[in-house]
Amino acid sequence: MRRELAIEISRVTEAAALAAYKWVGRGDKNIADGAAVEAMRHILNQIDIDGEIVIGEGEIDDAPMLYIGEHVGSGAGDAVDIAVDPIEGTRMTAMGQSNAVAVIAVAEKGMFLKAPDMYMEKLIVGPDAKDAIDLNRSLEQNLKAIAFALGKPLNKLTCATLAKPRHDKAIKEMQGLGVRVFAIPDGDVAASVMACMPDSEVDLLYCIGGAPEGVISAAVVRALDGNMQARLLPRPLVKEPTEENIRIGEEEVARCEALGIKVKEVLTLEMLAQNDNVIFSATGITKGDLLEGVAINGRLATTETLLIRGKSRTVRRIRSTHYLDRKDQALKDIIF
Ligand SMILES: O=P(O)(O)OC[C@H]1O[C@](O)(COP(=O)(O)O)[C@@H](O)[C@@H]1O
């Protein structure tokens, strides 16, 4: 992938964040998501790539834009696979809460696992603990191995997770071992980035979240030389085993089988993102632990973007000032 593509990709998440901002705190996550999707697609189609969405907004039947299999870009240039989450934290956006981001990951063709939209158990660490994780072992064994690799006692270890009832037991267990737990309401991609960033106080991420978010996280883990292991979990193993959830679970297993993936089997980082020639871009929508949110003052908007290019392992923080009246008309129609 040509080097300049990274900068062009950062414009995609900037546009999505600006579009989402209009809907921050307005209570409708679907409208917010729709605006971010439209903005993302608009900019993607201006870029010289032969891109295919492999992690997106769903199948063609239920997602009019950025559906899985959709081709984006001018068709000229690098053939790439693209994983998008136009709003990672739709509920936070709708409720005006912190930590919502727009994210995208781009890789060479065929490098991302085409994971179905189901739950995924994820364990992520940064470079210094990359050899310490094994999802076949217990959480306690993993925490001890990570602490040992980092040369610190368990009570100096910090784990990010999602504050969901399904994690109550794990959170209690970790806290019982003395581990400090940051349980955020939503948004495990940003937390995954923090687990791998050299200047972050988060040592690991452990949670059950979305598989699409897991693949996007794998891209950034790859780029930052961390490690990740994961397991796809059918819905009844995560939610109440109601009739509906059992039916969904059976569909998920069938999807996985069709893709040649075994549910509940440990997936390594190499299976999730096959090499580190990836581009990852995230722009803050609302202010968060990782990024500043969008701020608009009259015709001026500022955004903060984290842009990571795996090949060179360059991490850029880009603070942009946008003169909104100079944007092209199609983008203005989405943003205003
Ligand atoms: O809301 P659930 O079902 O617990 O799913 C968890 C997933 O939802 C999120 O918290 C938010 O995702 P969206 O905003 O894209 O829906 C993800 O970060 C996480 O992986």
Tab-separated table of C-alpha atoms and ligand atoms in Angstrom:
chain	number	residue	atom	x	y	z
A	1	MET	CA	0.000	0.000	0.000
A	2	ARG	CA	1.431	3.355	-0.971
A	3	ARG	CA	2.551	5.476	1.954
A	4	GLU	CA	0.285	8.490	1.189
A	5	LEU	CA	-2.789	6.297	1.508
A	6	ALA	CA	-2.551	6.649	5.286
A	7	ILE	CA	-3.135	10.395	5.198
A	8	GLU	CA	-6.003	9.957	2.758
A	9	ILE	CA	-7.593	7.375	5.046
A	10	SER	CA	-7.455	9.827	7.964
A	11	ARG	CA	-9.841	12.066	6.002
A	12	VAL	CA	-12.381	9.232	6.003
A	13	THR	CA	-12.714	9.086	9.795
A	14	GLU	CA	-12.527	12.886	10.077
A	15	ALA	CA	-15.548	13.181	7.782
A	16	ALA	CA	-17.443	10.456	9.652
A	17	ALA	CA	-16.788	12.148	12.998
A	18	LEU	CA	-17.903	15.539	11.689
A	19	ALA	CA	-21.076	13.969	10.304
A	20	ALA	CA	-21.790	12.099	13.550
A	21	TYR	CA	-21.230	15.219	15.643
A	22	LYS	CA	-24.427	16.811	14.352
A	23	TRP	CA	-26.329	13.995	16.082
A	24	VAL	CA	-24.448	13.912	19.391
A	25	GLY	CA	-26.922	13.920	22.273
A	26	ARG	CA	-30.014	13.806	20.045
A	27	GLY	CA	-31.123	10.356	21.151
A	28	ASP	CA	-31.199	8.632	17.760
A	29	LYS	CA	-28.266	6.313	17.203
A	30	ASN	CA	-29.480	5.093	13.811
A	31	ILE	CA	-29.605	8.584	12.286
A	32	ALA	CA	-26.170	9.349	13.722
A	33	ASP	CA	-24.785	6.109	12.310
A	34	GLY	CA	-26.406	6.742	8.915
A	35	ALA	CA	-24.764	10.174	8.651
A	36	ALA	CA	-21.327	8.812	9.568
A	37	VAL	CA	-21.708	5.944	7.086
A	38	GLU	CA	-22.650	8.325	4.285
A	39	ALA	CA	-19.713	10.646	4.996
A	40	MET	CA	-17.263	7.753	5.211
A	41	ARG	CA	-18.431	6.278	1.943
A	42	HIS	CA	-18.331	9.668	0.206
A	43	ILE	CA	-14.655	10.200	1.070
A	44	LEU	CA	-13.667	6.557	0.462
A	45	ASN	CA	-15.016	6.829	-3.070
A	46	GLN	CA	-12.722	9.800	-3.758
A	47	ILE	CA	-9.596	7.754	-2.992
A	48	ASP	CA	-7.554	5.881	-5.609
A	49	ILE	CA	-8.028	2.385	-4.225
A	50	ASP	CA	-9.696	-0.785	-5.401
A	51	GLY	CA	-11.306	-1.353	-2.019
A	52	GLU	CA	-13.703	-3.958	-0.709
A	53	ILE	CA	-15.596	-3.674	2.570
A	54	VAL	CA	-14.994	-6.910	4.501
A	55	ILE	CA	-16.164	-5.703	7.913
A	56	GLY	CA	-18.986	-3.215	7.539
A	57	GLU	CA	-22.530	-2.257	8.288
A	58	GLY	CA	-23.973	-5.702	7.496
A	59	GLU	CA	-25.123	-7.642	4.466
A	60	ILE	CA	-26.335	-5.925	1.284
A	61	ASP	CA	-29.988	-6.721	2.111
A	62	ASP	CA	-30.016	-4.811	5.380
A	63	ALA	CA	-27.301	-2.186	4.828
A	64	PRO	CA	-27.636	0.240	1.926
A	65	MET	CA	-24.082	1.545	2.327
A	66	LEU	CA	-20.723	0.125	3.354
A	67	TYR	CA	-22.243	-3.339	3.258
A	68	ILE	CA	-19.954	-6.357	3.302
A	69	GLY	CA	-18.739	-6.956	-0.241
A	70	GLU	CA	-19.310	-3.361	-1.389
A	71	HIS	CA	-16.561	-1.978	-3.612
A	72	VAL	CA	-15.307	1.478	-2.716
A	73	GLY	CA	-12.692	3.808	-4.137
A	74	SER	CA	-12.011	4.887	-7.697
A	75	GLY	CA	-11.008	1.345	-8.683
A	76	ALA	CA	-7.482	2.463	-9.524
A	77	GLY	CA	-4.588	1.907	-7.123
A	78	ASP	CA	-3.985	-0.650	-4.388
A	79	ALA	CA	-6.377	-3.573	-3.998
A	80	VAL	CA	-7.293	-3.416	-0.319
A	81	ASP	CA	-9.704	-4.892	2.202
A	82	ILE	CA	-11.419	-2.433	4.503
A	83	ALA	CA	-12.966	-2.820	7.949
A	84	VAL	CA	-15.143	0.067	9.113
A	85	ASP	CA	-17.052	1.106	12.173
A	86	PRO	CA	-18.351	4.576	11.250
A	87	ILE	CA	-19.447	5.099	14.860
A	88	GLU	CA	-17.848	2.924	17.504
A	89	GLY	CA	-20.104	3.947	20.378
A	90	THR	CA	-23.445	4.708	18.721
A	91	ARG	CA	-25.204	4.816	22.103
A	92	MET	CA	-22.583	7.189	23.509
A	93	THR	CA	-23.027	9.443	20.492
A	94	ALA	CA	-26.810	9.450	20.800
A	95	MET	CA	-26.639	10.125	24.548
A	96	GLY	CA	-23.847	12.711	24.372
A	97	GLN	CA	-21.489	10.519	26.399
A	98	SER	CA	-17.723	10.328	26.113
A	99	ASN	CA	-15.484	7.934	24.145
A	100	ALA	CA	-17.304	7.646	20.796
A	101	VAL	CA	-14.952	7.379	17.790
A	102	ALA	CA	-15.125	6.818	14.037
A	103	VAL	CA	-12.736	4.031	12.975
A	104	ILE	CA	-11.390	2.317	9.893
A	105	ALA	CA	-8.692	-0.262	9.214
A	106	VAL	CA	-7.230	-1.004	5.793
A	107	ALA	CA	-5.100	-3.996	4.826
A	108	GLU	CA	-3.781	-5.755	1.748
A	109	LYS	CA	-6.344	-8.027	0.080
A	110	GLY	CA	-7.261	-11.132	2.039
A	111	MET	CA	-5.425	-10.157	5.220
A	112	PHE	CA	-8.445	-9.686	7.548
A	113	LEU	CA	-10.564	-12.475	8.991
A	114	LYS	CA	-14.043	-12.052	7.521
A	115	ALA	CA	-15.676	-12.515	10.903
A	116	PRO	CA	-19.479	-12.602	11.124
A	117	ASP	CA	-21.274	-10.045	13.280
A	118	MET	CA	-21.438	-12.006	16.525
A	119	TYR	CA	-19.763	-11.916	19.937
A	120	MET	CA	-16.045	-12.383	20.378
A	121	GLU	CA	-14.010	-12.935	23.527
A	122	LYS	CA	-10.843	-10.816	23.297
A	123	LEU	CA	-7.576	-10.691	25.186
A	124	ILE	CA	-5.133	-7.971	24.095
A	125	VAL	CA	-1.731	-6.867	25.358
A	126	GLY	CA	1.026	-4.537	24.208
A	127	PRO	CA	4.490	-5.546	22.894
A	128	ASP	CA	6.120	-6.223	26.287
A	129	ALA	CA	3.614	-8.931	27.193
A	130	LYS	CA	3.055	-10.313	23.700
A	131	ASP	CA	4.287	-13.817	24.556
A	132	ALA	CA	2.335	-14.040	27.808
A	133	ILE	CA	-1.232	-14.632	26.604
A	134	ASP	CA	-3.075	-17.880	25.966
A	135	LEU	CA	-6.881	-17.946	25.941
A	136	ASN	CA	-6.795	-21.688	26.536
A	137	ARG	CA	-5.581	-20.890	30.041
A	138	SER	CA	-7.675	-19.281	32.777
A	139	LEU	CA	-8.040	-15.520	33.195
A	140	GLU	CA	-6.060	-15.724	36.433
A	141	GLN	CA	-3.186	-17.571	34.729
A	142	ASN	CA	-3.140	-14.978	31.953
A	143	LEU	CA	-3.125	-12.056	34.392
A	144	LYS	CA	-0.239	-13.593	36.327
A	145	ALA	CA	1.745	-14.274	33.138
A	146	ILE	CA	1.145	-10.715	31.887
A	147	ALA	CA	2.168	-9.190	35.222
A	148	PHE	CA	5.312	-11.359	35.231
A	149	ALA	CA	6.197	-10.329	31.657
A	150	LEU	CA	5.729	-6.658	32.570
A	151	GLY	CA	7.778	-7.076	35.734
A	152	LYS	CA	5.084	-5.747	38.037
A	153	PRO	CA	2.888	-7.180	40.778
A	154	LEU	CA	-0.789	-7.903	40.053
A	155	ASN	CA	-1.861	-4.840	42.025
A	156	LYS	CA	-0.013	-2.625	39.548
A	157	LEU	CA	-1.755	-4.189	36.542
A	158	THR	CA	-4.603	-2.303	34.809
A	159	CYS	CA	-7.184	-4.095	32.694
A	160	ALA	CA	-9.755	-2.378	30.478
A	161	THR	CA	-13.090	-4.086	29.932
A	162	LEU	CA	-16.690	-3.282	29.110
A	163	ALA	CA	-19.061	-2.572	31.990
A	164	LYS	CA	-21.612	-5.210	30.987
A	165	PRO	CA	-23.367	-7.673	33.312
A	166	ARG	CA	-21.702	-10.568	31.440
A	167	HIS	CA	-18.367	-9.349	32.835
A	168	ASP	CA	-19.448	-9.058	36.483
A	169	LYS	CA	-17.766	-12.348	37.413
A	170	ALA	CA	-14.515	-11.571	35.564
A	171	ILE	CA	-14.368	-8.048	37.017
A	172	LYS	CA	-14.853	-9.416	40.540
A	173	GLU	CA	-12.196	-12.051	39.946
A	174	MET	CA	-9.688	-9.503	38.624
A	175	GLN	CA	-10.349	-7.067	41.440
A	176	GLY	CA	-10.083	-9.934	43.921
A	177	LEU	CA	-6.571	-10.581	42.591
A	178	GLY	CA	-5.732	-6.910	43.119
A	179	VAL	CA	-5.914	-5.904	39.438
A	180	ARG	CA	-7.183	-2.409	38.704
A	181	VAL	CA	-10.152	-2.568	36.318
A	182	PHE	CA	-11.274	0.236	34.020
A	183	ALA	CA	-14.798	-0.790	33.040
A	184	ILE	CA	-16.037	1.495	30.280
A	185	PRO	CA	-19.695	1.493	29.191
A	186	ASP	CA	-19.033	0.811	25.479
A	187	GLY	CA	-16.335	0.997	22.843
A	188	ASP	CA	-13.714	-1.725	23.080
A	189	VAL	CA	-11.728	-0.607	20.009
A	190	ALA	CA	-10.429	2.520	21.769
A	191	ALA	CA	-9.639	0.404	24.845
A	192	SER	CA	-7.780	-2.117	22.660
A	193	VAL	CA	-5.648	0.692	21.230
A	194	MET	CA	-4.878	1.871	24.744
A	195	ALA	CA	-3.746	-1.617	25.763
A	196	CYS	CA	-1.054	-1.447	23.047
A	197	MET	CA	0.022	2.207	23.175
A	198	PRO	CA	3.413	2.728	24.815
A	199	ASP	CA	2.313	5.754	26.848
A	200	SER	CA	-0.932	4.283	28.211
A	201	GLU	CA	-1.609	3.063	31.735
A	202	VAL	CA	-3.820	0.246	30.396
A	203	ASP	CA	-1.856	-3.037	30.323
A	204	LEU	CA	-4.466	-5.296	28.788
A	205	LEU	CA	-7.983	-5.565	27.477
A	206	TYR	CA	-10.216	-8.476	28.359
A	207	CYS	CA	-13.842	-8.520	27.280
A	208	ILE	CA	-16.580	-10.090	25.238
A	209	GLY	CA	-17.600	-7.595	22.571
A	210	GLY	CA	-18.400	-7.482	18.874
A	211	ALA	CA	-16.383	-9.602	16.434
A	212	PRO	CA	-16.268	-6.814	13.803
A	213	GLU	CA	-14.723	-4.509	16.408
A	214	GLY	CA	-12.343	-7.365	17.234
A	215	VAL	CA	-11.009	-7.510	13.675
A	216	ILE	CA	-10.533	-3.727	13.602
A	217	SER	CA	-8.692	-3.990	16.921
A	218	ALA	CA	-6.516	-6.788	15.514
A	219	ALA	CA	-5.315	-4.367	12.828
A	220	VAL	CA	-4.132	-1.865	15.396
A	221	VAL	CA	-2.645	-4.559	17.633
A	222	ARG	CA	-0.668	-5.781	14.620
A	223	ALA	CA	0.444	-2.273	13.742
A	224	LEU	CA	1.639	-1.619	17.302
A	225	ASP	CA	3.320	-5.022	17.684
A	226	GLY	CA	1.088	-6.171	20.505
A	227	ASN	CA	-0.742	-9.478	20.722
A	228	MET	CA	-4.336	-10.598	20.692
A	229	GLN	CA	-6.198	-13.849	21.030
A	230	ALA	CA	-9.906	-14.231	20.478
A	231	ARG	CA	-12.787	-16.687	20.358
A	232	LEU	CA	-16.080	-16.375	18.478
A	233	LEU	CA	-18.973	-17.062	20.826
A	234	PRO	CA	-22.511	-17.942	19.701
A	235	ARG	CA	-25.128	-15.703	21.288
A	236	PRO	CA	-26.601	-18.163	23.854
A	237	LEU	CA	-23.144	-18.382	25.474
A	238	VAL	CA	-23.193	-14.616	26.071
A	239	LYS	CA	-26.858	-13.675	26.442
A	240	GLU	CA	-29.870	-15.457	27.987
A	241	PRO	CA	-30.466	-18.720	26.063
A	242	THR	CA	-33.977	-17.668	24.944
A	243	GLU	CA	-35.618	-19.271	21.887
A	244	GLU	CA	-34.642	-16.226	19.793
A	245	ASN	CA	-31.014	-16.238	20.996
A	246	ILE	CA	-30.716	-19.988	20.368
A	247	ARG	CA	-31.980	-19.452	16.806
A	248	ILE	CA	-29.479	-16.596	16.260
A	249	GLY	CA	-26.744	-18.751	17.767
A	250	GLU	CA	-27.467	-21.568	15.298
A	251	GLU	CA	-27.270	-19.093	12.402
A	252	GLU	CA	-23.958	-17.778	13.740
A	253	VAL	CA	-22.486	-21.268	13.931
A	254	ALA	CA	-23.624	-21.950	10.346
A	255	ARG	CA	-22.058	-18.639	9.170
A	256	CYS	CA	-18.792	-19.563	10.829
A	257	GLU	CA	-18.824	-23.048	9.323
A	258	ALA	CA	-19.397	-21.570	5.858
A	259	LEU	CA	-16.380	-19.325	6.423
A	260	GLY	CA	-14.276	-22.234	7.682
A	261	ILE	CA	-14.026	-20.812	11.218
A	262	LYS	CA	-14.677	-22.952	14.284
A	263	VAL	CA	-16.647	-21.228	17.048
A	264	LYS	CA	-15.098	-21.268	20.533
A	265	GLU	CA	-11.693	-22.127	19.026
A	266	VAL	CA	-8.846	-19.782	19.914
A	267	LEU	CA	-8.024	-17.414	17.063
A	268	THR	CA	-4.498	-16.028	16.998
A	269	LEU	CA	-3.546	-12.529	15.896
A	270	GLU	CA	-2.143	-13.998	12.675
A	271	MET	CA	-5.604	-15.416	11.885
A	272	LEU	CA	-7.328	-12.101	12.586
A	273	ALA	CA	-4.924	-9.850	10.667
A	274	GLN	CA	-2.370	-11.739	8.644
A	275	ASN	CA	0.357	-9.101	8.443
A	276	ASP	CA	1.241	-5.698	9.869
A	277	ASN	CA	0.968	-3.757	6.616
A	278	VAL	CA	-2.195	-2.091	7.887
A	279	ILE	CA	-3.496	1.442	8.210
A	280	PHE	CA	-5.651	2.336	11.184
A	281	SER	CA	-7.408	5.643	11.653
A	282	ALA	CA	-9.685	6.768	14.488
A	283	THR	CA	-11.194	10.233	14.943
A	284	GLY	CA	-12.866	11.254	18.183
A	285	ILE	CA	-16.563	12.105	17.990
A	286	THR	CA	-17.042	12.843	21.679
A	287	LYS	CA	-14.166	13.556	24.053
A	288	GLY	CA	-12.614	10.365	25.351
A	289	ASP	CA	-9.640	8.660	26.983
A	290	LEU	CA	-7.937	8.154	23.623
A	291	LEU	CA	-8.967	11.202	21.603
A	292	GLU	CA	-10.466	14.658	21.844
A	293	GLY	CA	-13.962	14.945	20.413
A	294	VAL	CA	-15.169	17.183	17.605
A	295	ALA	CA	-15.537	20.849	18.568
A	296	ILE	CA	-17.436	23.257	16.368
A	297	ASN	CA	-17.326	27.009	16.626
A	298	GLY	CA	-19.223	28.769	13.864
A	299	ARG	CA	-17.792	27.660	10.545
A	300	LEU	CA	-14.674	26.167	12.192
A	301	ALA	CA	-14.439	22.600	13.432
A	302	THR	CA	-11.529	20.823	15.067
A	303	THR	CA	-10.931	17.092	15.104
A	304	GLU	CA	-8.303	14.836	16.591
A	305	THR	CA	-7.259	11.692	14.735
A	306	LEU	CA	-4.978	8.821	15.635
A	307	LEU	CA	-3.401	7.524	12.443
A	308	ILE	CA	-1.189	4.444	12.591
A	309	ARG	CA	0.743	2.992	9.676
A	310	GLY	CA	1.818	-0.546	10.519
A	311	LYS	CA	4.562	-0.880	7.924
A	312	SER	CA	6.677	1.872	9.489
A	313	ARG	CA	4.928	1.702	12.882
A	314	THR	CA	4.363	5.453	12.749
A	315	VAL	CA	1.770	6.789	15.167
A	316	ARG	CA	0.440	10.223	14.259
A	317	ARG	CA	-1.929	12.397	16.202
A	318	ILE	CA	-3.469	14.836	13.775
A	319	ARG	CA	-5.290	17.862	15.065
A	320	SER	CA	-7.154	19.404	12.143
A	321	THR	CA	-9.021	22.643	11.755
A	322	HIS	CA	-11.790	22.394	9.197
A	323	TYR	CA	-13.354	25.393	7.479
A	324	LEU	CA	-16.717	23.777	7.067
A	325	ASP	CA	-17.887	26.203	4.386
A	326	ARG	CA	-14.998	24.994	2.189
A	327	LYS	CA	-16.085	21.351	2.242
A	328	ASP	CA	-17.618	19.955	-0.947
A	329	GLN	CA	-21.385	20.272	-1.239
A	330	ALA	CA	-22.120	16.568	-0.711
A	331	LEU	CA	-20.235	16.585	2.591
A	332	LYS	CA	-21.827	19.884	3.654
A	333	ASP	CA	-25.250	18.298	3.070
A	334	ILE	CA	-24.342	15.510	5.506
A	335	ILE	CA	-22.565	17.638	8.123
A	336	PHE	CA	-25.097	20.510	8.391
B	1	LIG	O1	-23.581	-3.743	23.183
B	1	LIG	P1	-23.105	-5.158	23.257
B	1	LIG	O2	-24.079	-6.120	22.687
B	1	LIG	O3	-22.655	-5.504	24.620
B	1	LIG	O4	-21.833	-5.271	22.277
B	1	LIG	C1	-20.552	-4.803	22.586
B	1	LIG	C2	-20.027	-3.981	21.453
B	1	LIG	O5	-20.732	-2.736	21.426
B	1	LIG	C3	-19.801	-1.639	21.520
B	1	LIG	O6	-19.613	-1.312	22.885
B	1	LIG	C4	-20.331	-0.438	20.769
B	1	LIG	O7	-20.527	-0.768	19.413
B	1	LIG	P2	-21.461	0.079	18.432
B	1	LIG	O8	-21.561	1.450	18.921
B	1	LIG	O9	-20.733	0.043	17.111
B	1	LIG	O10	-22.779	-0.602	18.392
B	1	LIG	C5	-18.512	-2.252	20.982
B	1	LIG	O11	-17.347	-1.552	21.335
B	1	LIG	C6	-18.571	-3.625	21.587
B	1	LIG	O12	-17.696	-4.515	20.926
